[in-house]
CSV table of C-alpha atoms in Angstrom, one decimal:
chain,number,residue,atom,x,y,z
A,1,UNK,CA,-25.8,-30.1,-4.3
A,2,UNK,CA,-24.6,-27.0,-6.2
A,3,UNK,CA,-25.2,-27.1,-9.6
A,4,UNK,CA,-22.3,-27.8,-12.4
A,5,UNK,CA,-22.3,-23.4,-13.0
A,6,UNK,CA,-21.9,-22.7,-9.7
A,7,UNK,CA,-18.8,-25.4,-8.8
A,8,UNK,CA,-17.4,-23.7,-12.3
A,9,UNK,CA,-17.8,-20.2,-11.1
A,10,UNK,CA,-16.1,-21.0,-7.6
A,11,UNK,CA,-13.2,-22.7,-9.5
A,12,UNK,CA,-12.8,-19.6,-11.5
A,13,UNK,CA,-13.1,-17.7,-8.5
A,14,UNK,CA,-10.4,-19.8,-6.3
A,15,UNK,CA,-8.1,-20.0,-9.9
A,16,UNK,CA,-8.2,-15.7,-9.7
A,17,UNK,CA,-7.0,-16.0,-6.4
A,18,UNK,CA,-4.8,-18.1,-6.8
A,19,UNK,CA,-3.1,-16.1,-9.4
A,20,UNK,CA,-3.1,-12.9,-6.7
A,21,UNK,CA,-1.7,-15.0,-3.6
A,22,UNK,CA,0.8,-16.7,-5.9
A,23,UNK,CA,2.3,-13.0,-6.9
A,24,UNK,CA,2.0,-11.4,-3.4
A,25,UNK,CA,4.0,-14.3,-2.5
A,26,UNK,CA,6.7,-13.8,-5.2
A,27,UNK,CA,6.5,-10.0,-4.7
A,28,UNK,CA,7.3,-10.4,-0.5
A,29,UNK,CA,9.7,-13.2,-0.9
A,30,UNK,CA,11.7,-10.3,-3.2
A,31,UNK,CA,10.9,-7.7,-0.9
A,32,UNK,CA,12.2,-10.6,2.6
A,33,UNK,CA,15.3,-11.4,0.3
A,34,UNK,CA,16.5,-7.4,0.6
A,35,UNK,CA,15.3,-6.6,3.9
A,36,UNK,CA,17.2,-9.4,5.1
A,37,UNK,CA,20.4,-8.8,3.4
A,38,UNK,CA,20.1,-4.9,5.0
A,39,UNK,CA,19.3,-6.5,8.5
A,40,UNK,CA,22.0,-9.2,8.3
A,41,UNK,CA,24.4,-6.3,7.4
A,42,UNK,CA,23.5,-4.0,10.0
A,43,UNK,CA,23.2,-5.8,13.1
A,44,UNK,CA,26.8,-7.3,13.4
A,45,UNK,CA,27.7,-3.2,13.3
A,46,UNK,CA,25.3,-2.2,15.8
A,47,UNK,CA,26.7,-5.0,18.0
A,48,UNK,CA,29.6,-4.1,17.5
A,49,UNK,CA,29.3,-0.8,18.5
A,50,UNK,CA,27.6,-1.6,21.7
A,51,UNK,CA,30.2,-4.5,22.2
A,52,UNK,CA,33.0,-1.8,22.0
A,53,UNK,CA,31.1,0.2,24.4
A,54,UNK,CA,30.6,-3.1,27.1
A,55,UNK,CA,34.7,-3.4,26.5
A,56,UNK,CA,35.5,-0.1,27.5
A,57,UNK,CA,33.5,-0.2,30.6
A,58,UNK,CA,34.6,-3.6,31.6
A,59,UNK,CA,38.2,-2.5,31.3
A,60,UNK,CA,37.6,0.5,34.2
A,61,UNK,CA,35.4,3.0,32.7
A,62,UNK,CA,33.4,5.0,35.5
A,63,UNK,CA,29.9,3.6,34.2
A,64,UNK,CA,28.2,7.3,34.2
A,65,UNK,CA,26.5,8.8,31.7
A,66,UNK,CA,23.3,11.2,31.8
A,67,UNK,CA,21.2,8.4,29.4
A,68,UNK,CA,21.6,5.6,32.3
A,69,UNK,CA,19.8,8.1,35.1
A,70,UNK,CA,17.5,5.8,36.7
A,71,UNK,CA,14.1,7.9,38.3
A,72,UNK,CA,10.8,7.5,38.6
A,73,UNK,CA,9.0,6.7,35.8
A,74,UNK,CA,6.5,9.2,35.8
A,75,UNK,CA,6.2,9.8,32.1
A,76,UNK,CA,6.9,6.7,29.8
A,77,UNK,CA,7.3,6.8,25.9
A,78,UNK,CA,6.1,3.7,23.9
A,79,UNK,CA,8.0,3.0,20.7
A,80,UNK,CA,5.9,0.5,18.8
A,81,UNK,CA,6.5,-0.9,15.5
A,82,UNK,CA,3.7,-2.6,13.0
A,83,UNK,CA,3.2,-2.6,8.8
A,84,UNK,CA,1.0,-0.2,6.9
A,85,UNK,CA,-0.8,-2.7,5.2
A,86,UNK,CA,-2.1,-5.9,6.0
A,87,UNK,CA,-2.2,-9.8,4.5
A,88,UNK,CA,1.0,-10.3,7.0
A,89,UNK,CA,-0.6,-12.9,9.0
A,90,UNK,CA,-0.5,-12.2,13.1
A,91,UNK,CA,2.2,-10.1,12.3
A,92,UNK,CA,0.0,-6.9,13.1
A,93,UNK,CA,-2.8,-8.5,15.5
A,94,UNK,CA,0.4,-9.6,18.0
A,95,UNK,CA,1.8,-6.5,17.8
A,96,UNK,CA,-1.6,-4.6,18.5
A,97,UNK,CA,-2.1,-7.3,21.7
A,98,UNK,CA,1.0,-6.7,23.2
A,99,UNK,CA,0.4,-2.4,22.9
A,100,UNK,CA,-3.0,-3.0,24.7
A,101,UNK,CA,-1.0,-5.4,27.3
A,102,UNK,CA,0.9,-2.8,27.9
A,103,UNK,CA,-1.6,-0.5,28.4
A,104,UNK,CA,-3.3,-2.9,31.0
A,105,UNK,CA,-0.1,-2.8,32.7
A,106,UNK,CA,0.1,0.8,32.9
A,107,UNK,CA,-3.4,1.6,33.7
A,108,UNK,CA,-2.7,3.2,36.6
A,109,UNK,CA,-1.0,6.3,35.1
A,110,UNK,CA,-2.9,8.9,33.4
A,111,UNK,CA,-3.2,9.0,29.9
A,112,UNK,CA,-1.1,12.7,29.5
A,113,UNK,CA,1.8,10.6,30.7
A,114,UNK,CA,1.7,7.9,28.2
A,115,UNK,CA,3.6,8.8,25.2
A,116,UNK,CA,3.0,6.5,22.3
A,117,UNK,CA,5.3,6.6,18.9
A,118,UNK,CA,3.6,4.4,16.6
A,119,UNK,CA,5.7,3.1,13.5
A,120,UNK,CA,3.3,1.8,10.9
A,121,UNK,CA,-0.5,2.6,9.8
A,122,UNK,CA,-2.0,-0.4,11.6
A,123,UNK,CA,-0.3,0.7,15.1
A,124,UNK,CA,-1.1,4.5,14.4
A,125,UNK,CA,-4.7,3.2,13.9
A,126,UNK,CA,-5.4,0.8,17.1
A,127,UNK,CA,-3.3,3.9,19.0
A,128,UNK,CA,-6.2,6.8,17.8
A,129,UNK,CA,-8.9,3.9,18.7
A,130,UNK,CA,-8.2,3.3,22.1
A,131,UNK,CA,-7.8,7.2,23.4
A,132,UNK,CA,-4.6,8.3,22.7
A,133,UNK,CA,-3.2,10.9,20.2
A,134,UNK,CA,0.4,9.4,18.4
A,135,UNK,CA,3.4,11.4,19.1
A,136,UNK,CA,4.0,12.5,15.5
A,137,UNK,CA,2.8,10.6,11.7
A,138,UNK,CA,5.8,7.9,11.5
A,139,UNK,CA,4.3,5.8,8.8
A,140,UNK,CA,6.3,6.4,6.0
A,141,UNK,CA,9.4,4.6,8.2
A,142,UNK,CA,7.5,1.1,8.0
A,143,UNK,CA,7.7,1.0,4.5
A,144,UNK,CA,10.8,2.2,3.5
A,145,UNK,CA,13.1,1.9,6.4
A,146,UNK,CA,15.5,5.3,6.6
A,147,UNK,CA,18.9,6.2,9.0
A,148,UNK,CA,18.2,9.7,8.5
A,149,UNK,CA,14.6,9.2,9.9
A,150,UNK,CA,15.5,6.9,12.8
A,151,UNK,CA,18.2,9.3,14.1
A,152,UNK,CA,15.6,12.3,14.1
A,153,UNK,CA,13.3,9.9,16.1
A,154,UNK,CA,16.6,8.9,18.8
A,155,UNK,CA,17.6,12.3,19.3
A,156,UNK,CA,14.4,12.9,20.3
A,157,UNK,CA,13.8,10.9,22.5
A,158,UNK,CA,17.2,11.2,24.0
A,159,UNK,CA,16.3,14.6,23.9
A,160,UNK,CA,12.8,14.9,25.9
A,161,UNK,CA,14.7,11.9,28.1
A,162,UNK,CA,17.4,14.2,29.1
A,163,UNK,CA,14.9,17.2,29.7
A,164,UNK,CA,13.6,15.1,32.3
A,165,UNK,CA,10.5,15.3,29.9
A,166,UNK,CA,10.5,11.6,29.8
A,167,UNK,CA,11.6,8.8,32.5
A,168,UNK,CA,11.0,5.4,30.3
A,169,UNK,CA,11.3,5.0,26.8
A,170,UNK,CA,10.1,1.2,25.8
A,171,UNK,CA,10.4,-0.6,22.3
A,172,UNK,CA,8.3,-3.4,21.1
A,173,UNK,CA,8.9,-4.9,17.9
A,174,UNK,CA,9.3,-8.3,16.3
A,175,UNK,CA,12.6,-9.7,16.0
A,176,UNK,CA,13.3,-11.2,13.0
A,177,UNK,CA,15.7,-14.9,13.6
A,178,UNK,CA,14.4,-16.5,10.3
A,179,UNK,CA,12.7,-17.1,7.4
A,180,UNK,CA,10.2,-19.0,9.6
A,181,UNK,CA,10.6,-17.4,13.2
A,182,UNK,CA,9.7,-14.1,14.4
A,183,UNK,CA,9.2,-13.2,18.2
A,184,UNK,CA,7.8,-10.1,19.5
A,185,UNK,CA,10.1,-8.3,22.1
A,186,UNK,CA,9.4,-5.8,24.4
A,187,UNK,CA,12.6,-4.1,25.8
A,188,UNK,CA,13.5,-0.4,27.7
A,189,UNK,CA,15.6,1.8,25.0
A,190,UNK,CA,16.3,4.2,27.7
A,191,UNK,CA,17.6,5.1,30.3
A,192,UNK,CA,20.7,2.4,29.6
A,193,UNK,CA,21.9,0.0,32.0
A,194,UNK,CA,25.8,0.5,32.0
A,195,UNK,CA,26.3,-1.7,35.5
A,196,UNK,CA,25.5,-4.9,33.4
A,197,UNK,CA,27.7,-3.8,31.1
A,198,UNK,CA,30.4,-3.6,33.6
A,199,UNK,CA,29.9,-7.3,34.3
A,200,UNK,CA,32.8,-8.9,32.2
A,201,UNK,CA,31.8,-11.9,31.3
A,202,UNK,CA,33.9,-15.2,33.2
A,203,UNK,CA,37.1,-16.5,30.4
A,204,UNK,CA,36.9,-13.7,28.4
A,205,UNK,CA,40.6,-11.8,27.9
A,206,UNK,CA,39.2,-7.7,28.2
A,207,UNK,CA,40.9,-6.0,25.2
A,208,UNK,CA,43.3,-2.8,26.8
A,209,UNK,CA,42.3,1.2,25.5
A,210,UNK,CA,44.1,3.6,25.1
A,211,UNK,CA,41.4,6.6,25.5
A,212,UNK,CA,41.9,9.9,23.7
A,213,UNK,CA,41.0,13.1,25.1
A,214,UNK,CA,38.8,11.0,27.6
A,215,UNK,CA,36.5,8.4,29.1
A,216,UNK,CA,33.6,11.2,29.2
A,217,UNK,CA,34.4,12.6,25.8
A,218,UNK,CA,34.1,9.0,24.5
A,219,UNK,CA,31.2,7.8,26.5
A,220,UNK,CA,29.1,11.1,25.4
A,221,UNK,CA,29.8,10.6,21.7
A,222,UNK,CA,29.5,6.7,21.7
A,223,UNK,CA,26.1,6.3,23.5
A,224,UNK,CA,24.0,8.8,21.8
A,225,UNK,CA,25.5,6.2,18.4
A,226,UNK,CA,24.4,3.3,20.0
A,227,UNK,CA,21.1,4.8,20.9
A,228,UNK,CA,20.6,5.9,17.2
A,229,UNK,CA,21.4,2.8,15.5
A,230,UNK,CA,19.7,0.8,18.1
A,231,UNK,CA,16.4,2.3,16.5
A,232,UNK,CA,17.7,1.7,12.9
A,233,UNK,CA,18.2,-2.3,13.7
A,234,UNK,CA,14.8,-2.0,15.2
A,235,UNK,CA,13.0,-1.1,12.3
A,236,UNK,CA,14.8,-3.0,9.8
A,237,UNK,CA,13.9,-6.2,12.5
A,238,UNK,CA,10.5,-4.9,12.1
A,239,UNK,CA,10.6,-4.9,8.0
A,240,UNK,CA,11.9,-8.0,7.8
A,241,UNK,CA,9.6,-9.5,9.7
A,242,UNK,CA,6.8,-8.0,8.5
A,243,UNK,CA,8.0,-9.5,5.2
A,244,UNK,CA,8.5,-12.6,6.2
A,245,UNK,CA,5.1,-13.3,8.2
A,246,UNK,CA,3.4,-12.3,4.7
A,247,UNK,CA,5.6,-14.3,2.7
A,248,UNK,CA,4.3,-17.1,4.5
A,249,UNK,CA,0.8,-15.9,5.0
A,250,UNK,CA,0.6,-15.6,0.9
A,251,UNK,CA,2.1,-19.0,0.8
A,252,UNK,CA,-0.7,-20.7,3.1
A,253,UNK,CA,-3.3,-19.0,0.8
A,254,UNK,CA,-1.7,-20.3,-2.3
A,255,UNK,CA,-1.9,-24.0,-0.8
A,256,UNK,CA,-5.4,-23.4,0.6
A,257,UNK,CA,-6.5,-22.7,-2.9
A,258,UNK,CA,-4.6,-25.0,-5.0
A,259,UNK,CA,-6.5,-27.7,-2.1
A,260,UNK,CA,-10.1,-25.7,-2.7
A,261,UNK,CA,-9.5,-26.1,-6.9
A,262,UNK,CA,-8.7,-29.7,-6.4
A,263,UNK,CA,-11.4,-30.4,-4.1
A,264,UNK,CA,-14.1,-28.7,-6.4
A,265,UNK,CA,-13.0,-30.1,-9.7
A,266,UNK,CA,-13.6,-33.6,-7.8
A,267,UNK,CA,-17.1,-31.9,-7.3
A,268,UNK,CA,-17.4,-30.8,-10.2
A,269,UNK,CA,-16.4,-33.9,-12.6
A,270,UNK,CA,-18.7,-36.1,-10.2
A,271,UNK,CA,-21.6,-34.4,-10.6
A,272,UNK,CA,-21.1,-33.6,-15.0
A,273,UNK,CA,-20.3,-37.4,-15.0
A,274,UNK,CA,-23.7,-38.0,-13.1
A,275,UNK,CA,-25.2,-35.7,-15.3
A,276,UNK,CA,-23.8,-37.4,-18.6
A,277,UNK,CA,-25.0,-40.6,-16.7
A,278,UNK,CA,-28.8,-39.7,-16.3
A,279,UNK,CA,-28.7,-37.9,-19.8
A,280,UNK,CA,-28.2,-41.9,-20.8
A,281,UNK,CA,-30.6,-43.5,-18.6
A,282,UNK,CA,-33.0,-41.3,-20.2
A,283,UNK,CA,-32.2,-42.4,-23.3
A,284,UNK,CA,-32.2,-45.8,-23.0
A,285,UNK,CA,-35.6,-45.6,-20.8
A,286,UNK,CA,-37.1,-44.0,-24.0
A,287,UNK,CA,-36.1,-46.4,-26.8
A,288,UNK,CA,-37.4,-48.9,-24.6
A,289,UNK,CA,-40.6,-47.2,-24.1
């Protein structure tokens, strides 16, 4: 049995950590509380916009557009999204499983035609481990999410896409449905499938355009919008997820150490009262003597 110093030092010990999981905790739940509001702002725009988009091909638009040319993949981009520090939970180990998944399932390509964009340190990190150099530094976005930054990202790849430079672009990411749900989505960003879009959905009254100057003119200015925001809601997705898992992850902690201070000052009374207890036995033992 440890002595009554030791059980005192772990409670101090558990009671210090305690006080550092409790204010991560409070610090992420601030940090979940904006990222949310952002994220729960933004994607009602940005499906918006692409609902716009499915309306005006559903209502006879020719479907064609130079970002939905389907080829062989040859060349694939990977756009994958972690944090830049850890204490998130899975929230980083998932998203590091599914990239080497996905490098399983493209092991029989060469490594000069894997692209891979990693978003976050933890990404850039397990990307430079396993053979690859990242496309560019992009972990200043996974801190501080930015539209500026994510439409220099979309325009290029839209731009090395059109080029012919690259035949895939992929995203994963984890979506962020609540508080207490995240799930990790892997999903092509480009080329665009415009056919499904044509499918109008069965009840549904098609709103009627009027187009001005064109269907192309509209098409080639609406896309490339969709594209850019559709790397915006990705990140803040990302964010808020990333907040959320540690929010959690610091509030596990904070139980498991209340339960560890508990536990040990049951220890640690029991054995001072046994102590106190022998101390008297002693006593008594002598007087008798």
């Amino acid at each position: 049995m440890a002595s009554l110093k030791e059980v005192k030092g772990r409670i101090l010990s558990a009671n210090n950590t305690l006080k550092i999981t409790s204010a991560m905790k409070m610090v992420a739940s601030a940090k979940l509380h904006k990222a949310q509001e952002v994220i729960e702002g933004m994607l009602p725009y940005e499906r918006q916009m692409s609902a716009i988009m499915t309306h005006f091909l559903q209502t006879g638009g020719k479907a064609e557009s130079p970002f939905a040319t389907q080829r062989e993949a040859k060349r694939i981009a990977l756009v994958i999204f972690s944090s830049n520090s850890s204490l998130c939970g899975g929230f980083n180990s998932n998203v590091i499983r599914a990239y080497h998944q996905w490098l399983d399932g493209h092991a029989q390509m060469a490594k000069e035609n894997l692209v891979i964009y990693p978003i976050g340190r933890k990404i850039a990190d397990a990307v430079k481990k396993s053979g690859f150099t990242p496309a560019g530094d992009y972990t200043h976005m996974a801190d501080k999410p930015n539209y500026t930054e994510c439409e220099k990202l979309a325009a290029e790849l839209c731009e090395r896409f059109l080029s012919g430079d690259i035949d895939r672009v992929e995203l994963i990411y984890h979506h962020f449905k609540s508080a207490g749900s995240q799930e990790l989505v892997n999903t092509v960003y480009l080329p665009i499938d415009l056919s499904a879009m044509t499918e109008a959905p069965d009840g549904n009254r098609q709103p009627d355009y009027l187009i001005e100057p064109s269907e192309e003119v509209l098409l080639a200015k609406l896309i490339p919008e969709v594209l850019k925001l559709k790397v915006y809601t990705t990140l803040l997705d990302s964010n808020a997820s990333e907040h959320a898992t540690r929010s959690m992850a610091m509030q596990i902690a904070t139980d498991n150490a209340n339960n560890l201070i508990q536990d040990l000052t049951v220890v640690y009374n029991k054995g001072r009262q046994q102590a106190i207890t022998n101390e008297l036995l002693d006593i008594m033992g002598g007087t008798m003597a």
